[in-house]
């Protein structure tokens, strides 16, 4: 569909039932990289709860028009346009990893539409402090992005997957139903590195939105053993959000936290009921 920023944004809708228009809706913000296509375990968990699931590809991913130098906040206009096209008045927003900041931005900038927000393994806003990188197994990509987009693009030319960023529990989950995340990331490669580069650059710049502007209930899920986005990021998010709670998963890493997605969906649906018109 057309993007308010120009070009197109590729979106998908998975109806909960033939009466899906009346079902609670959750907009999913995928991690980096992604294609925007619905992930099988997310679809199954949503349908089991009567949830209408909306997914989409951020600019530069999955056929959505690239938008170099975009900031995190710009996603809200795209999501607002998707909601308008689908006739959605209210919805919850859920983000994993690189999708987390974008889910929070929607909660802040679409306050009359977003009922609640949850993020799993999400980075916190970058403030220029080198401590932001502390605990990351491989921060080189984000460090390059903090220098410039050109530097991040150069890094992408030689970047390779580092298995050391995941713990055993992550590989266990990737070997099961949430292997869909890895397969989707693999499919994303056909669209080139631009989407991932622009995500990383956006994370290491001013997001264009403040955490304090997120006034809806927020649920954070964090793996204590996460080597990609360390627990300190969740601590920063909790401190900055006005109405937040944290589920710390003591035995989980970056991917293993996805096991709690069904319970997170339950929490989001409960919040939607609390704020229904």
Tab-separated table of C-alpha atoms in Angstrom:
chain	number	residue	atom	x	y	z
A	1	UNK	CA	0.000	0.000	0.000
A	2	UNK	CA	1.166	3.627	-0.429
A	3	UNK	CA	3.387	5.030	2.297
A	4	UNK	CA	2.761	8.582	3.541
A	5	UNK	CA	6.510	9.087	3.129
A	6	UNK	CA	6.351	8.116	-0.552
A	7	UNK	CA	6.771	4.740	-2.177
A	8	UNK	CA	5.037	1.687	-0.772
A	9	UNK	CA	4.927	-0.301	2.442
A	10	UNK	CA	4.237	-4.031	2.223
A	11	UNK	CA	1.747	-5.245	4.819
A	12	UNK	CA	-0.004	-8.519	5.665
A	13	UNK	CA	-3.191	-9.298	7.577
A	14	UNK	CA	-4.016	-12.620	9.230
A	15	UNK	CA	-7.659	-12.701	10.236
A	16	UNK	CA	-8.595	-14.434	13.476
A	17	UNK	CA	-11.867	-15.667	11.975
A	18	UNK	CA	-14.445	-14.678	9.345
A	19	UNK	CA	-15.484	-12.018	11.852
A	20	UNK	CA	-11.876	-10.796	12.172
A	21	UNK	CA	-12.805	-7.130	11.766
A	22	UNK	CA	-14.243	-7.186	15.280
A	23	UNK	CA	-11.331	-9.087	16.798
A	24	UNK	CA	-8.631	-7.437	18.909
A	25	UNK	CA	-5.746	-6.444	16.650
A	26	UNK	CA	-2.005	-6.659	17.266
A	27	UNK	CA	0.509	-4.985	14.966
A	28	UNK	CA	3.802	-6.902	14.932
A	29	UNK	CA	7.141	-5.115	14.473
A	30	UNK	CA	9.658	-7.725	13.372
A	31	UNK	CA	13.309	-7.882	14.338
A	32	UNK	CA	16.204	-6.899	12.105
A	33	UNK	CA	16.386	-8.210	9.406
A	34	UNK	CA	12.966	-9.423	8.249
A	35	UNK	CA	10.652	-9.671	5.245
A	36	UNK	CA	7.471	-8.520	6.979
A	37	UNK	CA	5.750	-11.835	6.270
A	38	UNK	CA	3.788	-13.383	9.176
A	39	UNK	CA	5.788	-15.940	11.176
A	40	UNK	CA	4.127	-19.315	11.665
A	41	UNK	CA	4.318	-19.493	15.498
A	42	UNK	CA	3.064	-15.922	15.809
A	43	UNK	CA	0.151	-16.695	13.503
A	44	UNK	CA	-0.729	-19.831	15.477
A	45	UNK	CA	-0.619	-18.036	18.839
A	46	UNK	CA	-2.718	-15.159	17.483
A	47	UNK	CA	-5.388	-17.379	15.976
A	48	UNK	CA	-5.624	-19.414	19.179
A	49	UNK	CA	-6.547	-16.183	20.976
A	50	UNK	CA	-8.889	-14.741	18.376
A	51	UNK	CA	-6.420	-11.985	17.503
A	52	UNK	CA	-6.253	-10.254	14.146
A	53	UNK	CA	-2.543	-10.048	13.316
A	54	UNK	CA	-1.033	-7.307	11.156
A	55	UNK	CA	2.589	-7.488	10.037
A	56	UNK	CA	4.564	-5.275	7.664
A	57	UNK	CA	8.021	-4.655	6.255
A	58	UNK	CA	9.874	-1.546	7.327
A	59	UNK	CA	11.464	0.541	4.533
A	60	UNK	CA	14.198	-1.358	2.728
A	61	UNK	CA	12.864	-4.754	3.790
A	62	UNK	CA	10.639	-7.240	1.980
A	63	UNK	CA	9.702	-5.039	-0.964
A	64	UNK	CA	8.903	-1.879	1.001
A	65	UNK	CA	10.474	1.201	-0.559
A	66	UNK	CA	13.867	2.046	0.989
A	67	UNK	CA	14.041	5.241	3.008
A	68	UNK	CA	17.681	6.001	3.893
A	69	UNK	CA	18.267	8.164	6.972
A	70	UNK	CA	14.813	7.411	8.377
A	71	UNK	CA	14.432	7.737	12.138
A	72	UNK	CA	12.599	5.394	14.473
A	73	UNK	CA	9.646	7.769	14.825
A	74	UNK	CA	8.861	7.679	11.098
A	75	UNK	CA	7.334	4.221	11.445
A	76	UNK	CA	4.256	5.682	13.146
A	77	UNK	CA	3.034	7.323	9.942
A	78	UNK	CA	3.335	4.025	8.062
A	79	UNK	CA	1.468	2.113	10.756
A	80	UNK	CA	-1.180	4.818	10.918
A	81	UNK	CA	-1.671	4.526	7.165
A	82	UNK	CA	-1.924	0.730	7.388
A	83	UNK	CA	-4.515	1.070	10.169
A	84	UNK	CA	-6.501	3.573	8.106
A	85	UNK	CA	-6.498	1.272	5.093
A	86	UNK	CA	-7.733	-1.626	7.240
A	87	UNK	CA	-10.297	0.453	9.113
A	88	UNK	CA	-8.600	-0.125	12.475
A	89	UNK	CA	-9.515	2.294	15.224
A	90	UNK	CA	-7.619	0.656	18.094
A	91	UNK	CA	-4.828	-1.898	18.231
A	92	UNK	CA	-1.952	-3.105	20.375
A	93	UNK	CA	1.616	-3.054	19.156
A	94	UNK	CA	4.291	-5.695	19.730
A	95	UNK	CA	7.959	-5.555	18.773
A	96	UNK	CA	10.852	-7.992	18.933
A	97	UNK	CA	14.520	-6.950	18.985
A	98	UNK	CA	14.958	-4.276	16.277
A	99	UNK	CA	11.178	-3.992	16.108
A	100	UNK	CA	11.027	-2.915	19.755
A	101	UNK	CA	11.933	0.769	19.298
A	102	UNK	CA	9.449	1.011	16.438
A	103	UNK	CA	6.645	-0.489	18.527
A	104	UNK	CA	7.386	2.034	21.277
A	105	UNK	CA	7.378	4.893	18.768
A	106	UNK	CA	3.913	3.898	17.581
A	107	UNK	CA	2.665	3.785	21.171
A	108	UNK	CA	4.013	7.293	21.761
A	109	UNK	CA	2.897	8.901	18.499
A	110	UNK	CA	-0.472	7.178	18.014
A	111	UNK	CA	-1.826	7.550	21.571
A	112	UNK	CA	-5.485	7.562	20.521
A	113	UNK	CA	-5.117	4.286	18.661
A	114	UNK	CA	-2.605	2.120	20.524
A	115	UNK	CA	-4.069	0.357	23.551
A	116	UNK	CA	-0.855	-1.183	24.906
A	117	UNK	CA	2.672	-2.021	23.816
A	118	UNK	CA	5.066	-4.863	24.498
A	119	UNK	CA	8.676	-5.249	23.414
A	120	UNK	CA	10.959	-8.265	23.684
A	121	UNK	CA	14.761	-7.936	23.732
A	122	UNK	CA	14.535	-4.317	22.596
A	123	UNK	CA	17.394	-1.829	22.474
A	124	UNK	CA	17.032	1.353	24.492
A	125	UNK	CA	17.620	4.835	23.066
A	126	UNK	CA	21.264	5.617	22.356
A	127	UNK	CA	22.604	8.618	24.252
A	128	UNK	CA	26.144	8.643	22.931
A	129	UNK	CA	27.456	6.889	26.038
A	130	UNK	CA	29.794	3.989	25.280
A	131	UNK	CA	28.085	2.012	28.055
A	132	UNK	CA	25.212	1.482	25.609
A	133	UNK	CA	27.377	-1.154	23.887
A	134	UNK	CA	28.481	-2.861	27.112
A	135	UNK	CA	27.646	-6.555	27.257
A	136	UNK	CA	26.979	-6.919	23.518
A	137	UNK	CA	28.855	-9.928	22.158
A	138	UNK	CA	29.356	-8.285	18.765
A	139	UNK	CA	28.691	-4.522	18.787
A	140	UNK	CA	30.768	-3.770	15.673
A	141	UNK	CA	27.754	-3.224	13.388
A	142	UNK	CA	26.112	-0.770	15.762
A	143	UNK	CA	29.421	0.967	16.447
A	144	UNK	CA	29.834	1.440	12.700
A	145	UNK	CA	26.271	2.780	12.449
A	146	UNK	CA	27.025	5.281	15.217
A	147	UNK	CA	29.815	6.687	13.038
A	148	UNK	CA	27.828	7.091	9.813
A	149	UNK	CA	25.533	5.294	7.399
A	150	UNK	CA	28.425	4.972	4.962
A	151	UNK	CA	30.533	3.273	7.624
A	152	UNK	CA	27.696	0.871	8.406
A	153	UNK	CA	27.310	0.061	4.711
A	154	UNK	CA	31.023	-0.706	4.483
A	155	UNK	CA	30.729	-3.018	7.469
A	156	UNK	CA	27.845	-4.838	5.752
A	157	UNK	CA	30.184	-5.853	2.914
A	158	UNK	CA	32.101	-8.234	5.205
A	159	UNK	CA	29.596	-8.872	8.002
A	160	UNK	CA	28.983	-12.540	8.814
A	161	UNK	CA	26.765	-14.351	11.298
A	162	UNK	CA	28.508	-14.903	14.633
A	163	UNK	CA	27.069	-17.897	16.517
A	164	UNK	CA	28.675	-16.623	19.727
A	165	UNK	CA	25.887	-14.068	20.104
A	166	UNK	CA	23.427	-16.831	21.014
A	167	UNK	CA	23.325	-19.145	24.019
A	168	UNK	CA	22.279	-22.799	23.964
A	169	UNK	CA	18.660	-21.908	24.769
A	170	UNK	CA	18.550	-19.644	21.711
A	171	UNK	CA	19.707	-22.439	19.427
A	172	UNK	CA	17.159	-24.779	21.009
A	173	UNK	CA	14.366	-22.346	20.156
A	174	UNK	CA	15.717	-21.766	16.656
A	175	UNK	CA	15.681	-25.536	16.175
A	176	UNK	CA	11.952	-25.575	16.941
A	177	UNK	CA	8.969	-23.535	15.829
A	178	UNK	CA	10.741	-20.188	16.227
A	179	UNK	CA	13.199	-21.295	13.595
A	180	UNK	CA	10.797	-19.217	11.491
A	181	UNK	CA	12.741	-16.152	12.651
A	182	UNK	CA	15.999	-17.452	11.238
A	183	UNK	CA	14.393	-18.547	7.986
A	184	UNK	CA	12.736	-15.165	7.567
A	185	UNK	CA	16.039	-13.384	8.195
A	186	UNK	CA	17.599	-15.566	5.516
A	187	UNK	CA	14.891	-14.638	3.009
A	188	UNK	CA	15.456	-10.971	3.826
A	189	UNK	CA	18.943	-11.164	2.323
A	190	UNK	CA	17.502	-11.098	-1.193
A	191	UNK	CA	16.487	-7.470	-0.641
A	192	UNK	CA	20.025	-6.383	0.230
A	193	UNK	CA	21.443	-4.860	3.442
A	194	UNK	CA	19.777	-1.454	3.209
A	195	UNK	CA	16.915	-2.115	5.619
A	196	UNK	CA	19.218	-3.525	8.296
A	197	UNK	CA	21.711	-0.693	7.837
A	198	UNK	CA	18.987	1.930	8.176
A	199	UNK	CA	17.587	0.215	11.279
A	200	UNK	CA	21.013	0.263	12.937
A	201	UNK	CA	21.607	3.892	12.009
A	202	UNK	CA	18.191	4.847	13.379
A	203	UNK	CA	18.929	3.072	16.676
A	204	UNK	CA	22.165	5.041	17.120
A	205	UNK	CA	20.595	8.434	16.399
A	206	UNK	CA	17.876	10.460	18.078
A	207	UNK	CA	14.784	8.281	17.763
A	208	UNK	CA	12.595	11.323	17.136
A	209	UNK	CA	10.381	10.354	20.072
A	210	UNK	CA	10.785	10.264	23.850
A	211	UNK	CA	10.106	7.266	26.066
A	212	UNK	CA	8.161	9.557	28.376
A	213	UNK	CA	5.597	10.054	25.609
A	214	UNK	CA	4.540	6.397	25.825
A	215	UNK	CA	1.506	6.767	28.076
A	216	UNK	CA	-0.125	3.404	27.455
A	217	UNK	CA	0.743	0.310	29.513
A	218	UNK	CA	4.063	-1.170	28.416
A	219	UNK	CA	5.387	-4.677	28.987
A	220	UNK	CA	9.101	-5.385	28.555
A	221	UNK	CA	10.468	-8.908	28.190
A	222	UNK	CA	14.205	-9.420	28.558
A	223	UNK	CA	16.523	-12.411	28.666
A	224	UNK	CA	18.992	-12.163	31.515
A	225	UNK	CA	21.569	-13.986	29.349
A	226	UNK	CA	20.971	-11.984	26.151
A	227	UNK	CA	24.281	-11.368	24.353
A	228	UNK	CA	22.769	-9.243	21.579
A	229	UNK	CA	20.757	-6.701	23.569
A	230	UNK	CA	21.938	-6.932	27.209
A	231	UNK	CA	19.698	-6.566	30.251
A	232	UNK	CA	20.940	-2.998	30.865
A	233	UNK	CA	18.806	-1.885	27.924
A	234	UNK	CA	15.666	-3.204	29.586
A	235	UNK	CA	16.639	-1.367	32.773
A	236	UNK	CA	16.954	1.879	30.805
A	237	UNK	CA	13.591	1.314	29.150
A	238	UNK	CA	11.834	0.636	32.445
A	239	UNK	CA	13.334	3.782	33.923
A	240	UNK	CA	12.149	5.920	30.995
A	241	UNK	CA	8.631	4.600	30.447
A	242	UNK	CA	5.841	6.052	32.632
A	243	UNK	CA	3.780	2.833	32.929
A	244	UNK	CA	6.050	-0.157	32.408
A	245	UNK	CA	6.574	-3.583	33.894
A	246	UNK	CA	9.418	-5.980	33.193
A	247	UNK	CA	9.360	-9.742	32.774
A	248	UNK	CA	12.978	-10.802	33.264
A	249	UNK	CA	13.604	-14.277	31.858
A	250	UNK	CA	16.518	-15.600	33.887
A	251	UNK	CA	17.472	-18.501	31.595
A	252	UNK	CA	16.798	-16.877	28.217
A	253	UNK	CA	18.994	-15.280	25.599
A	254	UNK	CA	18.049	-13.121	22.642
A	255	UNK	CA	15.870	-15.597	20.760
A	256	UNK	CA	14.668	-17.768	23.631
A	257	UNK	CA	12.484	-14.913	24.940
A	258	UNK	CA	10.149	-15.575	22.013
A	259	UNK	CA	8.805	-18.574	23.921
A	260	UNK	CA	6.760	-16.157	26.024
A	261	UNK	CA	4.981	-14.573	23.029
A	262	UNK	CA	1.673	-16.403	23.751
A	263	UNK	CA	1.582	-14.974	27.290
A	264	UNK	CA	2.488	-11.526	25.946
A	265	UNK	CA	-0.439	-11.716	23.528
A	266	UNK	CA	-2.721	-12.578	26.448
A	267	UNK	CA	-1.441	-9.507	28.293
A	268	UNK	CA	-2.022	-7.243	25.287
A	269	UNK	CA	-5.568	-8.532	24.788
A	270	UNK	CA	-6.337	-7.903	28.453
A	271	UNK	CA	-5.147	-4.315	28.118
A	272	UNK	CA	-7.295	-3.883	24.985
A	273	UNK	CA	-10.327	-4.927	27.037
A	274	UNK	CA	-9.406	-2.464	29.776
A	275	UNK	CA	-9.395	0.441	27.303
A	276	UNK	CA	-12.260	-0.570	25.040
A	277	UNK	CA	-14.663	2.186	24.079
